[in-house]
Structures are given as C-alpha cells and as structure tokens.
mmCIF file of C-alpha atoms (C1' of nucleotides) in Angstrom:
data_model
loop_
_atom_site.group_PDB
_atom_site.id
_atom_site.type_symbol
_atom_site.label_atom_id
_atom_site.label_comp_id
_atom_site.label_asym_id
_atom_site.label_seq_id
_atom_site.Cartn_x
_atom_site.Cartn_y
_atom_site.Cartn_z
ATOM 1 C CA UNK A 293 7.068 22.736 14.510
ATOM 2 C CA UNK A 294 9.531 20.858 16.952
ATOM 3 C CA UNK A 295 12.868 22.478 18.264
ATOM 4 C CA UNK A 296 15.669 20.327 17.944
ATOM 5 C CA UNK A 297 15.646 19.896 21.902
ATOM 6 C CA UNK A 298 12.338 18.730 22.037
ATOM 7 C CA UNK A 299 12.999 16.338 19.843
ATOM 8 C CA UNK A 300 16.389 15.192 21.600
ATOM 9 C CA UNK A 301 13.896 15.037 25.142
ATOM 10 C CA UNK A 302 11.414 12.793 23.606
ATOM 11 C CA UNK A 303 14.045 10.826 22.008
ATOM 12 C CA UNK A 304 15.415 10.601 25.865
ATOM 13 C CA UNK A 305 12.378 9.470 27.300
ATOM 14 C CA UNK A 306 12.460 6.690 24.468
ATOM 15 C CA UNK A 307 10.522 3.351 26.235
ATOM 16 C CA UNK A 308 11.548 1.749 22.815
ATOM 17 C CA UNK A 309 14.436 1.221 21.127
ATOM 18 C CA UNK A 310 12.055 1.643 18.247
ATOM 19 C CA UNK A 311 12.077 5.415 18.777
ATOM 20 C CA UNK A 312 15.642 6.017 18.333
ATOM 21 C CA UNK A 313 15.741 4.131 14.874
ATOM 22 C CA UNK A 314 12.731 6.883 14.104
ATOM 23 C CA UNK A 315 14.608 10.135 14.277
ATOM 24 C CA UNK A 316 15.892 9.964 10.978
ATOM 25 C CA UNK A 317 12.337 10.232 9.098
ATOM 26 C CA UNK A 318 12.029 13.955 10.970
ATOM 27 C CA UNK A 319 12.206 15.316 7.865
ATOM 28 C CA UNK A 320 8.889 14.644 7.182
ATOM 29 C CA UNK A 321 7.560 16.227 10.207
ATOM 30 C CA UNK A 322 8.923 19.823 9.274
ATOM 31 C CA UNK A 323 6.976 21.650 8.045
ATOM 32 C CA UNK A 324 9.509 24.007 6.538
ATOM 33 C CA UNK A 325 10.091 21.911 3.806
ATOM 34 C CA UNK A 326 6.962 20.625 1.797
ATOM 35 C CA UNK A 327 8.625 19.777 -1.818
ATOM 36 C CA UNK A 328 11.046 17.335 0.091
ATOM 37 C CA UNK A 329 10.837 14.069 -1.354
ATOM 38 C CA UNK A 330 8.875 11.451 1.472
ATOM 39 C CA UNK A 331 10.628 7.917 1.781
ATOM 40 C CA UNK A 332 7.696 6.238 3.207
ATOM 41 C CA UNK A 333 4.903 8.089 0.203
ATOM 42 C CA UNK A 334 7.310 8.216 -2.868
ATOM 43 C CA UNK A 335 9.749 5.712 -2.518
ATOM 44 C CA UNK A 336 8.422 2.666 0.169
ATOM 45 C CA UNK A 337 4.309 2.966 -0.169
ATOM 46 C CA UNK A 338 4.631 2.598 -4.461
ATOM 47 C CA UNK A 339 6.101 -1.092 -4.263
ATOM 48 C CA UNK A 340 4.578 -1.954 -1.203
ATOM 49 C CA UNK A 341 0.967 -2.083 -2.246
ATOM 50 C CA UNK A 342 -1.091 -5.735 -3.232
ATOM 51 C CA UNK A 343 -0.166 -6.035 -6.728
ATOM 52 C CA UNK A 344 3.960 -4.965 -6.481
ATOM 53 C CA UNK A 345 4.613 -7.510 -4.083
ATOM 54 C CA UNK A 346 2.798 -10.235 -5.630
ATOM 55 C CA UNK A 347 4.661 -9.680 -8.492
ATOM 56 C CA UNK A 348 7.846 -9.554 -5.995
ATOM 57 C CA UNK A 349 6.810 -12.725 -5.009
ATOM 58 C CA UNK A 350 6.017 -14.701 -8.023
ATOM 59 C CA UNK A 351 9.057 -13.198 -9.547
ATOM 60 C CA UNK A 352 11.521 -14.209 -7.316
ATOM 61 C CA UNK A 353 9.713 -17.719 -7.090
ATOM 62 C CA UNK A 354 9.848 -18.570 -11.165
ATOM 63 C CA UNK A 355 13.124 -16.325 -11.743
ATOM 64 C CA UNK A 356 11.884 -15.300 -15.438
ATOM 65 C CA UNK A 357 8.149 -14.809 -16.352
ATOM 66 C CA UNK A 358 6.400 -13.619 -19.296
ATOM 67 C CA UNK A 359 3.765 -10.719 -19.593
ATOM 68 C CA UNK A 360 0.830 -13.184 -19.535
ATOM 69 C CA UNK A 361 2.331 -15.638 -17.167
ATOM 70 C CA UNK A 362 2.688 -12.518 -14.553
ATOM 71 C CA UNK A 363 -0.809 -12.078 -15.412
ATOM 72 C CA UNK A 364 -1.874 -15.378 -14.684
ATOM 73 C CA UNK A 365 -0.089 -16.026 -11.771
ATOM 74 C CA UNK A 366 -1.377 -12.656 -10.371
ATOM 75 C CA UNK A 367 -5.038 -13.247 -10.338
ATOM 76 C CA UNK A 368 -7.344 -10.636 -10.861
ATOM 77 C CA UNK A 369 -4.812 -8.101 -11.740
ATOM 78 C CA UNK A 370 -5.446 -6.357 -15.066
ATOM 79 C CA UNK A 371 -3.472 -6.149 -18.256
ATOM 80 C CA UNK A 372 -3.104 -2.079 -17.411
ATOM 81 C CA UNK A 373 -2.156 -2.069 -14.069
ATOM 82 C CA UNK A 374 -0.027 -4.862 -14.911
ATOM 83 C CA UNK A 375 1.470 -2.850 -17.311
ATOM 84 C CA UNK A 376 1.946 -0.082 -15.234
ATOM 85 C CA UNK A 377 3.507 -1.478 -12.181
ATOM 86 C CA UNK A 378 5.789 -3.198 -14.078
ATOM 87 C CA UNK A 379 7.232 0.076 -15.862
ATOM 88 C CA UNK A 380 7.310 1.788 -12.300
ATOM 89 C CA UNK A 381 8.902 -1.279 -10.891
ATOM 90 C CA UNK A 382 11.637 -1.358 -14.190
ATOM 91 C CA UNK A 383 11.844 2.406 -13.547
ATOM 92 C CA UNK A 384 13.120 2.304 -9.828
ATOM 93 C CA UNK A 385 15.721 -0.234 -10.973
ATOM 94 C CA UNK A 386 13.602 -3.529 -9.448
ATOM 95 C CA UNK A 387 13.653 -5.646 -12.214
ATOM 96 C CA UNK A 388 15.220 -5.597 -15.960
ATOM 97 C CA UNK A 389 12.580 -6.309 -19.239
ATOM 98 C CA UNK A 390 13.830 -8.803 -22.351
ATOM 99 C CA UNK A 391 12.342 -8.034 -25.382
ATOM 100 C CA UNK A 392 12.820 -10.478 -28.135
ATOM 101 C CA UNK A 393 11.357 -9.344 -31.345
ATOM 102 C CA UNK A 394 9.790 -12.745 -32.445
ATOM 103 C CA UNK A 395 6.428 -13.282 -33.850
ATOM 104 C CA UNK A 396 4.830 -13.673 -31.962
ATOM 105 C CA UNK A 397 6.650 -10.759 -29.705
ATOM 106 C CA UNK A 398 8.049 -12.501 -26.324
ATOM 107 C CA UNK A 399 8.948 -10.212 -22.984
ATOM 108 C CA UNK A 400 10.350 -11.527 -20.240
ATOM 109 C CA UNK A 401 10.894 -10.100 -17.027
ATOM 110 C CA UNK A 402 13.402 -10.459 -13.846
ATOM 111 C CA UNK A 403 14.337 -9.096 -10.553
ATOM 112 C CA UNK A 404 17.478 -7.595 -10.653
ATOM 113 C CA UNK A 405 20.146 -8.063 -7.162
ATOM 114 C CA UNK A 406 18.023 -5.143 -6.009
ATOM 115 C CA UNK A 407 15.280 -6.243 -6.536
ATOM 116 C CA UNK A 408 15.668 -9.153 -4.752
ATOM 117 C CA UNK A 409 17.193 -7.335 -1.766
ATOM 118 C CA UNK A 410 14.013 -5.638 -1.386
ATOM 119 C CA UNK A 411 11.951 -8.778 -1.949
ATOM 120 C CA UNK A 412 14.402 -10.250 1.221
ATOM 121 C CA UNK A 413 13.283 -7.437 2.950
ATOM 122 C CA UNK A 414 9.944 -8.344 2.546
ATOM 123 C CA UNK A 415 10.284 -11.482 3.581
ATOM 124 C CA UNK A 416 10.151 -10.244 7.164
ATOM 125 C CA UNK A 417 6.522 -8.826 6.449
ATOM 126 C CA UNK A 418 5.178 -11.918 4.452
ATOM 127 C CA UNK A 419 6.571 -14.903 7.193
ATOM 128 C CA UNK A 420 5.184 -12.750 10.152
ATOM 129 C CA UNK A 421 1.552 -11.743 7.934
ATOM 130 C CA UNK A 422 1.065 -15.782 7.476
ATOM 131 C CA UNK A 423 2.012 -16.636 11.245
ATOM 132 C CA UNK A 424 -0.067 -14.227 12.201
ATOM 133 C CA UNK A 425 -2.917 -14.145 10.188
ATOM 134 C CA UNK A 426 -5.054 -16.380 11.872
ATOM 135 C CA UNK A 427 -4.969 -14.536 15.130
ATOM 136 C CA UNK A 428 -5.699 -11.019 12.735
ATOM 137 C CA UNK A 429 -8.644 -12.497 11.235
ATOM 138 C CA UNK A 430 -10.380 -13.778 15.022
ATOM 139 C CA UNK A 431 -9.638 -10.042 15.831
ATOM 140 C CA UNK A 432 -11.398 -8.851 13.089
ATOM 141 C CA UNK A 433 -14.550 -10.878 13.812
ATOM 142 C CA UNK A 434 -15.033 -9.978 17.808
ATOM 143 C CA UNK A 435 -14.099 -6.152 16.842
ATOM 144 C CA UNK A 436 -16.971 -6.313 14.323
ATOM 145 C CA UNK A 437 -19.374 -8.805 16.415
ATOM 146 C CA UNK A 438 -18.924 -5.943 19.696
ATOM 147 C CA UNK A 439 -19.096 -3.297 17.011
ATOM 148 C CA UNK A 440 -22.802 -5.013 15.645
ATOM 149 C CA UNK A 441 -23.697 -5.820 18.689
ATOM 150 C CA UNK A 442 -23.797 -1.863 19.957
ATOM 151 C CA UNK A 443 -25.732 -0.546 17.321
ATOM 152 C CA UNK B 142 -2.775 -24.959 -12.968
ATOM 153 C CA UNK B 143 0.255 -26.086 -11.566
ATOM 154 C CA UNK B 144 0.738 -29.981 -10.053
ATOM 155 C CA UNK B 145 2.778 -30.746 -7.286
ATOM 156 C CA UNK B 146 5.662 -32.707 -8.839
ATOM 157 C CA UNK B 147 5.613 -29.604 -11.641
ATOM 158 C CA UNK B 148 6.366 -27.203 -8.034
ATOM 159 C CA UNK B 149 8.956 -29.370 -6.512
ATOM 160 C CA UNK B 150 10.637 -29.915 -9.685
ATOM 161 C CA UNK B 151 10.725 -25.434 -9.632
ATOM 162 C CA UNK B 152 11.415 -25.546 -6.177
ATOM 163 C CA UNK B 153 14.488 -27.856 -6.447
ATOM 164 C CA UNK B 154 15.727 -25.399 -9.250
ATOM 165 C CA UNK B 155 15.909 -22.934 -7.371
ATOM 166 C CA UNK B 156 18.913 -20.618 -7.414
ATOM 167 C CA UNK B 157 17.780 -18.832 -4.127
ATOM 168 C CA UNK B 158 16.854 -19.361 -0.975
ATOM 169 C CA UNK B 159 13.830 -17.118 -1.747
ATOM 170 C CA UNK B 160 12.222 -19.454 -3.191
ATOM 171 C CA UNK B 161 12.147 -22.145 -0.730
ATOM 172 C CA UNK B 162 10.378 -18.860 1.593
ATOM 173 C CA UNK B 163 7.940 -18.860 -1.039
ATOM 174 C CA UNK B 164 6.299 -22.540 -1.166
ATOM 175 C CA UNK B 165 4.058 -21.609 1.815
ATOM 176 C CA UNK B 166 2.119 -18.721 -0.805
ATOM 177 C CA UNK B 167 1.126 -21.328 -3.212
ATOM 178 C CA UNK B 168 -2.200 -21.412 -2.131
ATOM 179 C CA UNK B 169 -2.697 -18.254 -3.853
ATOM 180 C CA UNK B 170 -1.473 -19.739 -7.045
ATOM 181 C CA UNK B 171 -4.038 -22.702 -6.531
ATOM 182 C CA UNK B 172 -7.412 -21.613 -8.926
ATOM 183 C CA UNK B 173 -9.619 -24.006 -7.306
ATOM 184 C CA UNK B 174 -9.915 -21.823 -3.859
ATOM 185 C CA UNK B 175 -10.248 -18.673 -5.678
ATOM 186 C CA UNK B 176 -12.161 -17.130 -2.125
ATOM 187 C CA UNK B 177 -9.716 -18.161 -0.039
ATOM 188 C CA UNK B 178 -8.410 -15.069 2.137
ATOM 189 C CA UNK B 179 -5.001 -13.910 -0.039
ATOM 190 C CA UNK B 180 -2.611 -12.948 3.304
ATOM 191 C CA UNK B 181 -0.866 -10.043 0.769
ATOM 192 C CA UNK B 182 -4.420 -8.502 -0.344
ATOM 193 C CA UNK B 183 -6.247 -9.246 2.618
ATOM 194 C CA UNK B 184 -3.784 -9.120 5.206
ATOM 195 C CA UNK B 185 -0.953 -7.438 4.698
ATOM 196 C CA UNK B 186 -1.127 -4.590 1.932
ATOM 197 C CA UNK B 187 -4.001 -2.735 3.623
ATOM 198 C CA UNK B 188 -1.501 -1.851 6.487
ATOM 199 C CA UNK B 189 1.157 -1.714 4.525
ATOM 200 C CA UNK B 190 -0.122 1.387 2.320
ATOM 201 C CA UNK B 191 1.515 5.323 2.483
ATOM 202 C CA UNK B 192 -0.695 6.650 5.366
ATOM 203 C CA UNK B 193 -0.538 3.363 7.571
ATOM 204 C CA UNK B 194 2.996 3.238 7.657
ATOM 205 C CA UNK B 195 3.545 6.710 8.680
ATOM 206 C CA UNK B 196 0.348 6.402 11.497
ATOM 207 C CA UNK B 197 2.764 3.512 12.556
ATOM 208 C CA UNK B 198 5.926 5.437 12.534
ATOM 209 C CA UNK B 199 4.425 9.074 14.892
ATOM 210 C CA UNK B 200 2.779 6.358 16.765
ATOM 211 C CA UNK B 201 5.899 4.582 17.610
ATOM 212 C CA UNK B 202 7.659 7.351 18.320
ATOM 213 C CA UNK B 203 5.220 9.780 20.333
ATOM 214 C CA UNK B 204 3.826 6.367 22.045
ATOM 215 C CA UNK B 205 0.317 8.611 22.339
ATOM 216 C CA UNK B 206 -1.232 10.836 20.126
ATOM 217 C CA UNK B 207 -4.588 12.451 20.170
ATOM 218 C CA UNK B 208 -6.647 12.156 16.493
ATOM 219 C CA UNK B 209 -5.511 15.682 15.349
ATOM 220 C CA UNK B 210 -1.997 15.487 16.742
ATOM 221 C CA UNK B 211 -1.600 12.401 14.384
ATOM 222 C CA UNK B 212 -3.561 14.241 11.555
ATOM 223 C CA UNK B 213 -1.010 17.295 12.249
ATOM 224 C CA UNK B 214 1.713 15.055 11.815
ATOM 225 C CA UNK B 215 1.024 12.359 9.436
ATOM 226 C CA UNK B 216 1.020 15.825 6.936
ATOM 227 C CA UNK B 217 -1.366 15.861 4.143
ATOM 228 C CA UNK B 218 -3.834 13.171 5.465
ATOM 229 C CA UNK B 219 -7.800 13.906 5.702
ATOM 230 C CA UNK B 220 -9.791 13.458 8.404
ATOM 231 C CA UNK B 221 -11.954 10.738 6.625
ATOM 232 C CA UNK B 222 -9.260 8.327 5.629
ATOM 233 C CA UNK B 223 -7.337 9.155 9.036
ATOM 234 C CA UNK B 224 -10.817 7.956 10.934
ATOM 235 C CA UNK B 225 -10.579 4.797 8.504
ATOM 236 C CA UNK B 226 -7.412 3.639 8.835
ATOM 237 C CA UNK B 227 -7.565 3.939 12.604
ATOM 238 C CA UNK B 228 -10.737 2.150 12.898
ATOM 239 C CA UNK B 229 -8.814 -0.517 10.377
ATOM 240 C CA UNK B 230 -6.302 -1.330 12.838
ATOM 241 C CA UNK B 231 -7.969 -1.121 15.712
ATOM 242 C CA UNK B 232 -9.649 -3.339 14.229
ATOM 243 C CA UNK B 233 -7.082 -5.870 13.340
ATOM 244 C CA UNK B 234 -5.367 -5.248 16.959
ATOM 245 C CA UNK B 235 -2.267 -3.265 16.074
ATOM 246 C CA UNK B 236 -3.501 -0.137 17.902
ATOM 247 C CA UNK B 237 -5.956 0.693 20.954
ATOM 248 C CA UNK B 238 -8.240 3.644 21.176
ATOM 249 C CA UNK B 239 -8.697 5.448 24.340
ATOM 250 C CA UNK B 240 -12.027 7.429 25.087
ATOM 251 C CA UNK B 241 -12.038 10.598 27.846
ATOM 252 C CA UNK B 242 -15.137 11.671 28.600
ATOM 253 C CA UNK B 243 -13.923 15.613 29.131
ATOM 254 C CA UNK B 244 -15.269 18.455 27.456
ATOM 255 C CA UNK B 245 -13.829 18.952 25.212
ATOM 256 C CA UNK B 246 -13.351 15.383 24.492
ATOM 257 C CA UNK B 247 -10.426 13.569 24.368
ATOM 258 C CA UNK B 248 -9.233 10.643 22.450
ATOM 259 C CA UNK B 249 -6.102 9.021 22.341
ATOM 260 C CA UNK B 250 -4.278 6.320 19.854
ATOM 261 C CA UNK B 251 -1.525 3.668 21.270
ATOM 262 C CA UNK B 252 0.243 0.965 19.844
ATOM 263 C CA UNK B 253 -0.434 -2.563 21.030
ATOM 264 C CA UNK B 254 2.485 -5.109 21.658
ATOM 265 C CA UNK B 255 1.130 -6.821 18.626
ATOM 266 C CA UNK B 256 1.419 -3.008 16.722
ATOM 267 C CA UNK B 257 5.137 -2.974 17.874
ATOM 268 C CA UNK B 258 5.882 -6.236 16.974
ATOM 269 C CA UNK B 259 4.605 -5.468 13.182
ATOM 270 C CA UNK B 260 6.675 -2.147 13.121
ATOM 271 C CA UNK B 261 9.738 -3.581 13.923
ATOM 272 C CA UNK B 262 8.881 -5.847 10.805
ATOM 273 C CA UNK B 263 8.315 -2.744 8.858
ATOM 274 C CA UNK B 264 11.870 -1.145 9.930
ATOM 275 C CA UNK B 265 13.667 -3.667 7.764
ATOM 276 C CA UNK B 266 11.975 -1.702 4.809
ATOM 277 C CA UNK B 267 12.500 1.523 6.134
ATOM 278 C CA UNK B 268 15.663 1.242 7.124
ATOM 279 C CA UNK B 269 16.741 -0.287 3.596
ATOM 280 C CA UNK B 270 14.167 2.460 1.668
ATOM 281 C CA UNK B 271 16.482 5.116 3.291
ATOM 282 C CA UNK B 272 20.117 3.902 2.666
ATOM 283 C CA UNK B 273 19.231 2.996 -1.031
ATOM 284 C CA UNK B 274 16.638 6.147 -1.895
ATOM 285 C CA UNK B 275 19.194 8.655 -3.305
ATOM 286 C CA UNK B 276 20.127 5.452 -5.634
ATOM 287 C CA UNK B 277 16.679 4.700 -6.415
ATOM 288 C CA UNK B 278 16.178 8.582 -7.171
ATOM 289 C CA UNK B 279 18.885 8.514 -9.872
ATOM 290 C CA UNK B 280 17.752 5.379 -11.077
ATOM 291 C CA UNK B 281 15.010 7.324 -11.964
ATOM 292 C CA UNK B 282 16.118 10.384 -13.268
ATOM 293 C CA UNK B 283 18.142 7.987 -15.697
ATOM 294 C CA UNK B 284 15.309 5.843 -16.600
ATOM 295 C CA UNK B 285 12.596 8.956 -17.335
ATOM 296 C CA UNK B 286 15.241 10.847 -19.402
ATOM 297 C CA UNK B 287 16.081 7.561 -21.816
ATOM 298 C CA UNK B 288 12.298 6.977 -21.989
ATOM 299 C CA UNK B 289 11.828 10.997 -23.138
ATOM 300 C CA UNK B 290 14.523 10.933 -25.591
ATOM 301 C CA UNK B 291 13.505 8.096 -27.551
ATOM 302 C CA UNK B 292 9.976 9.401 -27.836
ATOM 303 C "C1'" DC C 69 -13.721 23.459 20.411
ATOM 304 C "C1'" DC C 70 -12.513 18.054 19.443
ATOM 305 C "C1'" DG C 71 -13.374 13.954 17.000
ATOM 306 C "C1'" DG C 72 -15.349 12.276 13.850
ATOM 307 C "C1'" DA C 73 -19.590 11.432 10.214
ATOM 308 C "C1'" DT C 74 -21.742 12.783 5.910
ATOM 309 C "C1'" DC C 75 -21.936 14.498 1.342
ATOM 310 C "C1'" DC C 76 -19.880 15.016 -2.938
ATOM 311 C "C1'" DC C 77 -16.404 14.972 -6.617
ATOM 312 C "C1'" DC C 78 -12.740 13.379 -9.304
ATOM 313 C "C1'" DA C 79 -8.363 10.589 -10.002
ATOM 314 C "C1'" DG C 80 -7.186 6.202 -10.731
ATOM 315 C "C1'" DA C 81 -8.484 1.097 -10.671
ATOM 316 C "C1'" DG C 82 -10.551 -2.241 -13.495
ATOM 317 C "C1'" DA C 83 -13.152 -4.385 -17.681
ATOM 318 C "C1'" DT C 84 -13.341 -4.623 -22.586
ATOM 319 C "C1'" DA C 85 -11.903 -4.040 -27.234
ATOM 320 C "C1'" DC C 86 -8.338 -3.263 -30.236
ATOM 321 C "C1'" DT C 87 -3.434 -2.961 -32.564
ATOM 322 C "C1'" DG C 88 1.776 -3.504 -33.818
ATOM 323 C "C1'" DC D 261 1.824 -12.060 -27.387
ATOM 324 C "C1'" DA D 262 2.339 -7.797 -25.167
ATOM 325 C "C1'" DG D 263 0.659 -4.325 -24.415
ATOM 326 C "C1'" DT D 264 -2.406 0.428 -25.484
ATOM 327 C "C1'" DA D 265 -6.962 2.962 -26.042
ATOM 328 C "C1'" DT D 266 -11.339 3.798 -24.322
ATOM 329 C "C1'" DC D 267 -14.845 3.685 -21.164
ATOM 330 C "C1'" DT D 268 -16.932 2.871 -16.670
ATOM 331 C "C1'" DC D 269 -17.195 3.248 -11.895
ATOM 332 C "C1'" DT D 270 -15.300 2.400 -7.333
ATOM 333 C "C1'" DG D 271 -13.290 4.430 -3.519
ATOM 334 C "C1'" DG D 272 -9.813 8.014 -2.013
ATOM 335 C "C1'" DG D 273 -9.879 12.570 -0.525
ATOM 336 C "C1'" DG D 274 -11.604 17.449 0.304
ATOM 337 C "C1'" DA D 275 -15.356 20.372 2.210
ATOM 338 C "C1'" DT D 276 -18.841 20.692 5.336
ATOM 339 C "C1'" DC D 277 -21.672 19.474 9.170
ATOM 340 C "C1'" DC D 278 -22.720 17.674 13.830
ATOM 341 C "C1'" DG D 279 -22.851 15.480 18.526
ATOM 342 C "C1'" DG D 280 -20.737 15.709 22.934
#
DNA sequence: CCGGATCCCCAGAGATACTG
DNA sequence: CAGTATCTCTGGGGATCCGG
C-alpha cells in the first residue's frame, strides 16, 4: 500500500516528534501481511479495557486480594467476566493465582514485577484522565447542547 | 465499606509508590456515591479501546485523514463503529472534524492539541506493549500448553 | 462517488442459579 | 469461597441504503 519512500517523506515532513515514534507500528498498515499478530488489538486493547485496569488498580493498591474481594472492590463487574479477565490477565504473565486448598477454598491473587510495570505505565493515563476530566465532561455537554440544539 | 483510618493504615503499608498514586481513585471504592462518574469507565476506557487507539495512532501520524482513508487504514474497522468513535471524540475534544462542501464531499479528521497531548500519554503503553510483546507471546504459548495438558 | 445512517444479526457481556 | 453452567439480551459489526 505505501512504498518504503513514501513512508520515509511523510516521516520527513514530521510536524511532531510524535510521528517518528509511529513508524514502528507500519506493520499494521501492510496489507501484505493479514495473520500478523497487532500490538495495539491483541496485545495493548485486551488489558486496557474498564474492568482490566480496575483490577490493575485495586491490585496494586491492596497487594493481595481474594476472588470476592476483587469482586467487591470492582463494582458491577460479574463473577464471569471476573473470572475471565483474570485467567487472560494470569495468562499474559500480569499477575500470579494462590490456591490454598482449605475449606472453605481461598484464592488469592497478585501482580507480578510485570504486572506492575504495566500498571506504572498506566499511571500516565489515569493522573492525566482525573486532571482532565472535568474539562472532558464540559466538552461533552456543549458538543451535545449544539448537537440538540440543530435538530 | 472502607473508613478512613482503615485506608491510611493500607496506605502507610504500602510497599510501593503505586499506591500512594492510587488514594485519589477511592471515590470509586466509596458505595454511598454509586452514580458518581467512574474516570476509568466513563472517562478513560472508552478511548482507550482497540479501534480508538489505532484512529489515534494514523491520525498522529498522517496529521489529516479523510473518513475512508482512516477506514482504509485502521484495517478491519466498519463504517458504523468508525462513524461512532469519531463522533465520540469529537465529542470529548480530542479530534476536530472538517466539512468541504465539494462534490463529491469532503471530510477531514485532525487531532486537537488536547488529542496530542492524550497520545503522547498513550505512547508510554505502546512503546512498553512493543519491547515486551514477543515476551508476552511466549508467556502465552507456555501458559495455554500447561492449561491443555492437564485437561 | 463520498460519508455516513439504517437495518439486522450474532458474539459476548451480564444476571442468576448451581457445584466442587 | 471460588468459580462454572445456563440463559438472556445488549451493543458491536456487517450489509445495505441514501443524501449531497
């Protein structure tokens, strides 16, 4: 789709030092090879959603929780999705699950050093979301108020 | 749920910084302001999702892009959701949406400051998401096949 | 033709009940 | 207690249509 040298001339006429850092994700935008594996949809975008980094977040904040405490903590999450994110999260190598085989049955969970690397990471998203939240959410409402207003 | 002392007391535990970071989230912990905007559901995660990130990422580095240039690039997208999430952070001010009256008609997608600022946030992820995906990968690989074999 | 909007379907989120 | 099984149903996503 792009020739290396058009890619090199729009990397030239960079205004941003933002588009240099970019070049390495062209992968994605050839075409020529599909199967590849995306950073941003298979690797980035699955522990990046609502629940993952609320559980990043209370994780890293109590050190050790149990199933239901997770569940409490995270409100309105359910006991399935719960479940699941924490197996794709264990998968991926985010955090490490205890079981002790007491009755009754206790699991505990914690981040591992990469997990909180990531969660570190994330950090940079979370401080700038709550400084600028407030100025997001008047956005929001004149967007919608014009939007109302033309109809 | 939780008093104050009962928070300090985990606070001044704390083995990591990270946790310090996280006091200012409590007030999703808190029960008793259950509609209360959450800045991770609310804010956050609905730009922080597969097909936002990588709008974000052509639009950063092609600084303008008409609606099917982006669809051509951000690969596997539809229409539909492309129209949504554009009209989403528009919206919430990270992008501006330019209208030519030409036939046929034109319309083209920029970043705002405030849509810079936020990638450059999201480059700590996607920088980290690249040097540690062949790890994660293998991680992976590891985990499924011990999962398989005990089945 | 371009940029969507509309219609429709199905995967996956979410609630509930149940089990080792 | 820590999940799974089952069911329901929202909303993501494809196909199609439509105004400009």
């Amino acid at each position: 789709m792009l020739a290396d040298n058009q890619i090199d001339t729009i990397i030239n006429n960079q205004h941003f030092t933002v588009q240099k850092k970019l070049k390495k994700l062209f992968g994605h935008i050839d075409p020529t090879n599909p199967p590849e594996i995306c950073p941003i949809r298979d690797i980035l975008s699955p522990v990046s959603d609502k629940w993952s980094i609320l559980i990043f977040i209370y994780l890293g904040l109590f050190k050790v929780l149990r199933f239901n405490e997770l569940k409490k903590y995270v409100r309105g999450i359910s006991a399935k999705i719960l479940a699941d994110r924490l197996k794709y999260l264990e998968q991926d190598g985010y955090l490490k699950r205890q079981m002790y085989a007491e009755v009754p049955i206790r699991v505990e969970y914690e981040l591992t050093d990469f997990g909180y690397e990531y969660l570190e990471k994330l950090f940079n998203l979370i401080d700038w979301i709550n400084l600028s939240m407030s100025e997001i959410i008047k956005k929001r409402h004149q967007f919608n108020s014009v939007f109302n207003n033309d109809k």
